[in-house]
PDB file of C-alpha atoms in Angstrom:
ATOM      1  CA  ALA V   1      61.412  -1.154  42.548  1.00  0.00           C
ATOM      2  CA  MET V   2      61.674  -0.252  38.865  1.00  0.00           C
ATOM      3  CA  LYS V   3      61.608  -3.945  37.830  1.00  0.00           C
ATOM      4  CA  SER V   4      58.448  -4.604  39.817  1.00  0.00           C
ATOM      5  CA  PHE V   5      56.833  -1.495  38.323  1.00  0.00           C
ATOM      6  CA  PHE V   6      57.479  -2.789  34.776  1.00  0.00           C
ATOM      7  CA  PHE V   7      56.285  -6.262  35.772  1.00  0.00           C
ATOM      8  CA  ILE V   8      53.020  -4.853  37.137  1.00  0.00           C
ATOM      9  CA  LEU V   9      52.623  -2.589  34.095  1.00  0.00           C
ATOM     10  CA  SER V  10      53.229  -5.535  31.722  1.00  0.00           C
ATOM     11  CA  PHE V  11      50.751  -7.672  33.657  1.00  0.00           C
ATOM     12  CA  CYS V  12      48.090  -4.946  33.475  1.00  0.00           C
ATOM     13  CA  ILE V  13      48.570  -4.485  29.724  1.00  0.00           C
ATOM     14  CA  ILE V  14      48.319  -8.249  29.126  1.00  0.00           C
ATOM     15  CA  PHE V  15      45.313  -8.554  31.447  1.00  0.00           C
ATOM     16  CA  ILE V  16      43.458  -5.671  29.790  1.00  0.00           C
ATOM     17  CA  GLY V  17      44.242  -7.106  26.330  1.00  0.00           C
ATOM     18  CA  CYS V  18      42.941 -10.526  27.384  1.00  0.00           C
ATOM     19  CA  THR V  19      39.821  -8.950  28.857  1.00  0.00           C
ATOM     20  CA  GLN V  20      39.068  -7.251  25.507  1.00  0.00           C
ATOM     21  CA  SER V  21      39.580 -10.544  23.701  1.00  0.00           C
ATOM     22  CA  SER V  22      37.333 -12.505  26.067  1.00  0.00           C
ATOM     23  CA  SER V  23      34.604  -9.823  25.826  1.00  0.00           C
ATOM     24  CA  LEU V  24      34.753 -10.236  22.060  1.00  0.00           C
ATOM     25  CA  LYS V  25      34.442 -14.035  22.358  1.00  0.00           C
ATOM     26  CA  ILE V  26      31.448 -13.699  24.683  1.00  0.00           C
ATOM     27  CA  ALA V  27      29.749 -11.272  22.262  1.00  0.00           C
ATOM     28  CA  GLU V  28      30.378 -13.679  19.379  1.00  0.00           C
ATOM     29  CA  LYS V  29      28.832 -16.604  21.276  1.00  0.00           C
ATOM     30  CA  ILE V  30      25.640 -14.798  22.305  1.00  0.00           C
ATOM     31  CA  ILE V  31      24.978 -12.470  19.354  1.00  0.00           C
ATOM     32  CA  GLU V  32      22.590 -14.764  17.460  1.00  0.00           C
ATOM     33  CA  ASP V  33      20.132 -15.242  20.330  1.00  0.00           C
ATOM     34  CA  HIS V  34      20.894 -12.186  22.489  1.00  0.00           C
ATOM     35  CA  PRO V  35      22.011  -9.304  20.255  1.00  0.00           C
ATOM     36  CA  ASP V  36      21.161  -6.746  22.966  1.00  0.00           C
ATOM     37  CA  SER V  37      23.554  -8.382  25.456  1.00  0.00           C
ATOM     38  CA  ALA V  38      26.184  -8.801  22.739  1.00  0.00           C
ATOM     39  CA  PHE V  39      25.852  -5.110  21.844  1.00  0.00           C
ATOM     40  CA  ALA V  40      26.313  -4.147  25.509  1.00  0.00           C
ATOM     41  CA  GLN V  41      29.380  -6.421  25.686  1.00  0.00           C
ATOM     42  CA  LEU V  42      30.834  -4.850  22.524  1.00  0.00           C
ATOM     43  CA  GLU V  43      30.390  -1.364  23.977  1.00  0.00           C
ATOM     44  CA  THR V  44      32.742  -2.267  26.850  1.00  0.00           C
ATOM     45  CA  ILE V  45      35.621  -3.067  24.484  1.00  0.00           C
ATOM     46  CA  ASN V  46      38.496  -0.658  24.024  1.00  0.00           C
ATOM     47  CA  THR V  47      39.074  -1.163  20.292  1.00  0.00           C
ATOM     48  CA  SER V  48      42.558   0.370  20.397  1.00  0.00           C
ATOM     49  CA  LEU V  49      43.728  -2.762  22.257  1.00  0.00           C
ATOM     50  CA  LEU V  50      42.502  -5.181  19.584  1.00  0.00           C
ATOM     51  CA  ASN V  51      44.723  -6.796  16.969  1.00  0.00           C
ATOM     52  CA  GLU V  52      43.761  -6.786  13.273  1.00  0.00           C
ATOM     53  CA  ARG V  53      41.727 -10.036  13.409  1.00  0.00           C
ATOM     54  CA  GLU V  54      39.914  -8.949  16.567  1.00  0.00           C
ATOM     55  CA  THR V  55      39.173  -5.538  15.031  1.00  0.00           C
ATOM     56  CA  ALA V  56      37.658  -7.193  11.942  1.00  0.00           C
ATOM     57  CA  LEU V  57      35.565  -9.481  14.165  1.00  0.00           C
ATOM     58  CA  TYR V  58      34.534  -6.525  16.365  1.00  0.00           C
ATOM     59  CA  LYS V  59      33.311  -4.575  13.309  1.00  0.00           C
ATOM     60  CA  LEU V  60      31.407  -7.615  12.007  1.00  0.00           C
ATOM     61  CA  LEU V  61      29.748  -8.234  15.378  1.00  0.00           C
ATOM     62  CA  LEU V  62      28.937  -4.543  15.859  1.00  0.00           C
ATOM     63  CA  THR V  63      27.294  -4.387  12.414  1.00  0.00           C
ATOM     64  CA  GLN V  64      25.412  -7.606  13.163  1.00  0.00           C
ATOM     65  CA  ALA V  65      24.180  -6.318  16.540  1.00  0.00           C
ATOM     66  CA  GLN V  66      23.180  -2.921  15.132  1.00  0.00           C
ATOM     67  CA  TYR V  67      21.255  -4.610  12.314  1.00  0.00           C
ATOM     68  CA  LYS V  68      19.492  -7.124  14.580  1.00  0.00           C
ATOM     69  CA  LEU V  69      18.552  -4.378  17.059  1.00  0.00           C
ATOM     70  CA  GLN V  70      17.199  -2.121  14.288  1.00  0.00           C
ATOM     71  CA  LYS V  71      19.754   0.583  15.116  1.00  0.00           C
ATOM     72  CA  LYS V  72      20.523   3.262  12.553  1.00  0.00           C
ATOM     73  CA  ILE V  73      23.447   2.270  10.329  1.00  0.00           C
ATOM     74  CA  GLU V  74      24.825   5.171   8.311  1.00  0.00           C
ATOM     75  CA  SER V  75      27.073   3.261   5.883  1.00  0.00           C
ATOM     76  CA  ASP V  76      28.751  -0.034   5.085  1.00  0.00           C
ATOM     77  CA  THR V  77      32.240   1.201   6.080  1.00  0.00           C
ATOM     78  CA  LEU V  78      32.619  -1.017   9.177  1.00  0.00           C
ATOM     79  CA  ILE V  79      31.530  -4.192   7.427  1.00  0.00           C
ATOM     80  CA  ASN V  80      33.723  -3.407   4.384  1.00  0.00           C
ATOM     81  CA  GLN V  81      36.774  -3.451   6.659  1.00  0.00           C
ATOM     82  CA  SER V  82      35.711  -6.858   8.004  1.00  0.00           C
ATOM     83  CA  ILE V  83      35.221  -8.195   4.467  1.00  0.00           C
ATOM     84  CA  LEU V  84      38.677  -6.986   3.482  1.00  0.00           C
ATOM     85  CA  TYR V  85      40.324  -8.733   6.436  1.00  0.00           C
ATOM     86  CA  PHE V  86      38.361 -12.004   6.229  1.00  0.00           C
ATOM     87  CA  SER V  87      38.987 -12.233   2.443  1.00  0.00           C
ATOM     88  CA  ARG V  88      42.724 -12.138   3.123  1.00  0.00           C
ATOM     89  CA  SER V  89      42.582 -14.466   6.142  1.00  0.00           C
ATOM     90  CA  ASN V  90      40.584 -17.148   4.292  1.00  0.00           C
ATOM     91  CA  ASP V  91      38.009 -17.403   7.122  1.00  0.00           C
ATOM     92  CA  LYS V  92      35.072 -18.358   4.913  1.00  0.00           C
ATOM     93  CA  LYS V  93      32.516 -18.531   7.748  1.00  0.00           C
ATOM     94  CA  LYS V  94      33.186 -14.996   8.960  1.00  0.00           C
ATOM     95  CA  LEU V  95      33.509 -13.753   5.381  1.00  0.00           C
ATOM     96  CA  ALA V  96      30.118 -15.276   4.480  1.00  0.00           C
ATOM     97  CA  ASN V  97      28.581 -13.592   7.545  1.00  0.00           C
ATOM     98  CA  ALA V  98      30.221 -10.287   6.639  1.00  0.00           C
ATOM     99  CA  TYR V  99      28.815 -10.415   3.089  1.00  0.00           C
ATOM    100  CA  TYR V 100      25.388 -11.359   4.468  1.00  0.00           C
ATOM    101  CA  TYR V 101      25.306  -8.408   6.875  1.00  0.00           C
ATOM    102  CA  LYS V 102      26.657  -6.056   4.219  1.00  0.00           C
ATOM    103  CA  GLY V 103      23.745  -7.156   2.011  1.00  0.00           C
ATOM    104  CA  CYS V 104      21.309  -6.540   4.863  1.00  0.00           C
ATOM    105  CA  VAL V 105      22.788  -3.088   5.553  1.00  0.00           C
ATOM    106  CA  LEU V 106      22.640  -2.181   1.855  1.00  0.00           C
ATOM    107  CA  ILE V 107      18.959  -3.198   1.707  1.00  0.00           C
ATOM    108  CA  ARG V 108      18.310  -0.910   4.647  1.00  0.00           C
ATOM    109  CA  LEU V 109      20.263   1.900   2.946  1.00  0.00           C
ATOM    110  CA  GLY V 110      18.179   1.432  -0.220  1.00  0.00           C
ATOM    111  CA  ASN V 111      20.988   0.052  -2.399  1.00  0.00           C
ATOM    112  CA  ARG V 112      19.221  -3.135  -3.494  1.00  0.00           C
ATOM    113  CA  VAL V 113      21.397  -3.947  -6.540  1.00  0.00           C
ATOM    114  CA  ASP V 114      24.620  -4.068  -4.497  1.00  0.00           C
ATOM    115  CA  ALA V 115      22.710  -5.825  -1.701  1.00  0.00           C
ATOM    116  CA  ILE V 116      21.813  -8.659  -4.067  1.00  0.00           C
ATOM    117  CA  GLN V 117      25.457  -8.984  -5.199  1.00  0.00           C
ATOM    118  CA  ASN V 118      26.670  -9.223  -1.599  1.00  0.00           C
ATOM    119  CA  LEU V 119      23.951 -11.700  -0.624  1.00  0.00           C
ATOM    120  CA  LYS V 120      24.834 -13.839  -3.672  1.00  0.00           C
ATOM    121  CA  GLU V 121      28.492 -13.828  -2.551  1.00  0.00           C
ATOM    122  CA  ALA V 122      27.366 -14.842   0.952  1.00  0.00           C
ATOM    123  CA  GLU V 123      25.167 -17.573  -0.568  1.00  0.00           C
ATOM    124  CA  HIS V 124      28.119 -19.005  -2.512  1.00  0.00           C
ATOM    125  CA  LEU V 125      30.363 -19.047   0.587  1.00  0.00           C
ATOM    126  CA  ALA V 126      27.630 -20.473   2.845  1.00  0.00           C
ATOM    127  CA  LYS V 127      27.161 -23.367   0.395  1.00  0.00           C
ATOM    128  CA  MET V 128      30.939 -24.005   0.327  1.00  0.00           C
ATOM    129  CA  ILE V 129      31.075 -24.355   4.122  1.00  0.00           C
ATOM    130  CA  ASP V 130      27.630 -25.992   4.410  1.00  0.00           C
ATOM    131  CA  ASP V 131      26.279 -23.399   6.850  1.00  0.00           C
ATOM    132  CA  ARG V 132      22.557 -24.173   6.753  1.00  0.00           C
ATOM    133  CA  LEU V 133      21.397 -21.491   9.175  1.00  0.00           C
ATOM    134  CA  LEU V 134      23.253 -18.775   7.298  1.00  0.00           C
ATOM    135  CA  SER V 135      21.973 -20.120   3.957  1.00  0.00           C
ATOM    136  CA  ASN V 136      18.443 -19.993   5.363  1.00  0.00           C
ATOM    137  CA  LYS V 137      18.872 -16.335   6.386  1.00  0.00           C
ATOM    138  CA  ILE V 138      20.379 -15.503   2.978  1.00  0.00           C
ATOM    139  CA  TYR V 139      17.452 -17.140   1.139  1.00  0.00           C
ATOM    140  CA  GLU V 140      15.031 -15.071   3.206  1.00  0.00           C
ATOM    141  CA  GLN V 141      16.817 -11.810   2.338  1.00  0.00           C
ATOM    142  CA  LEU V 142      17.156 -12.719  -1.352  1.00  0.00           C
ATOM    143  CA  PHE V 143      13.452 -13.569  -1.445  1.00  0.00           C
ATOM    144  CA  PHE V 144      12.648 -10.199   0.138  1.00  0.00           C
ATOM    145  CA  VAL V 145      14.989  -7.974  -1.906  1.00  0.00           C
ATOM    146  CA  ASN V 146      14.093  -9.626  -5.224  1.00  0.00           C
ATOM    147  CA  PHE V 147      10.399  -9.157  -4.431  1.00  0.00           C
ATOM    148  CA  GLU V 148      11.061  -5.474  -3.665  1.00  0.00           C
ATOM    149  CA  THR V 149      12.847  -5.046  -7.010  1.00  0.00           C
ATOM    150  CA  ASN V 150       9.988  -6.734  -8.934  1.00  0.00           C
ATOM    151  CA  ASN V 151      12.098  -9.815  -9.766  1.00  0.00           C
ATOM    152  CA  TYR V 152       9.174 -12.067  -8.960  1.00  0.00           C
ATOM    153  CA  ASP V 153      10.503 -15.277 -10.575  1.00  0.00           C
ATOM    154  CA  ILE V 154      13.772 -15.026  -8.661  1.00  0.00           C
ATOM    155  CA  SER V 155      11.884 -14.011  -5.533  1.00  0.00           C
ATOM    156  CA  LEU V 156       9.698 -17.116  -5.810  1.00  0.00           C
ATOM    157  CA  LYS V 157      12.800 -19.304  -6.259  1.00  0.00           C
ATOM    158  CA  TYR V 158      14.279 -17.948  -3.018  1.00  0.00           C
ATOM    159  CA  ALA V 159      10.948 -18.150  -1.171  1.00  0.00           C
ATOM    160  CA  LYS V 160      10.877 -21.867  -2.031  1.00  0.00           C
ATOM    161  CA  LEU V 161      14.516 -22.327  -0.973  1.00  0.00           C
ATOM    162  CA  PHE V 162      13.803 -20.481   2.276  1.00  0.00           C
ATOM    163  CA  LEU V 163      10.780 -22.677   3.018  1.00  0.00           C
ATOM    164  CA  ALA V 164      12.584 -25.907   2.102  1.00  0.00           C
ATOM    165  CA  SER V 165      15.645 -25.075   4.198  1.00  0.00           C
ATOM    166  CA  SER V 166      13.433 -24.046   7.137  1.00  0.00           C
ATOM    167  CA  ILE V 167      11.624 -27.379   6.962  1.00  0.00           C
ATOM    168  CA  LEU V 168      14.957 -29.248   6.655  1.00  0.00           C
ATOM    169  CA  MET V 169      16.278 -27.489   9.752  1.00  0.00           C
ATOM    170  CA  ASN V 170      13.101 -28.616  11.539  1.00  0.00           C
ATOM    171  CA  ASP V 171      12.657 -25.182  13.105  1.00  0.00           C
ATOM    172  CA  SER V 172       8.986 -24.253  13.299  1.00  0.00           C
ATOM    173  CA  SER V 173       9.864 -20.641  14.110  1.00  0.00           C
ATOM    174  CA  LEU V 174      11.337 -20.290  10.617  1.00  0.00           C
ATOM    175  CA  VAL V 175       8.347 -21.694   8.707  1.00  0.00           C
TER     176      VAL V 175
END
């Protein structure tokens, strides 16, 4: 009886852990087009059951969803933890996304100088991995934040890059 109890307990722990992981994967797949559904999916996750990589991804996705849904973001603490992990893990795609969303959060928090630095880091990484959609989003933010800080020449440069990359991606919703 004791053996079967431990077997059932082990199965439940594994099942619950796998459920958290699959919820995270679902949120990651749908976040770009359906941030509201991704946010709802993220809210079902018990973060204490996540490993270090999953926790970093969870914090990135949560920041991304909160930003896309215009939710109040108090600080860049969550995204900083993601940046720390993805810098060590050498996952350039997730690191580029983390820097991009940190830049976006910092713009919203009014820290435009640090926002530009983070967006420039994201731009560098996005070019390395040839992520055109992310580059497009970065150009848009750099155009915006440089305009807000009266850096009109730099703003114009990024406006042109944003337009050119939007045309290249052949996405009329971006132009």
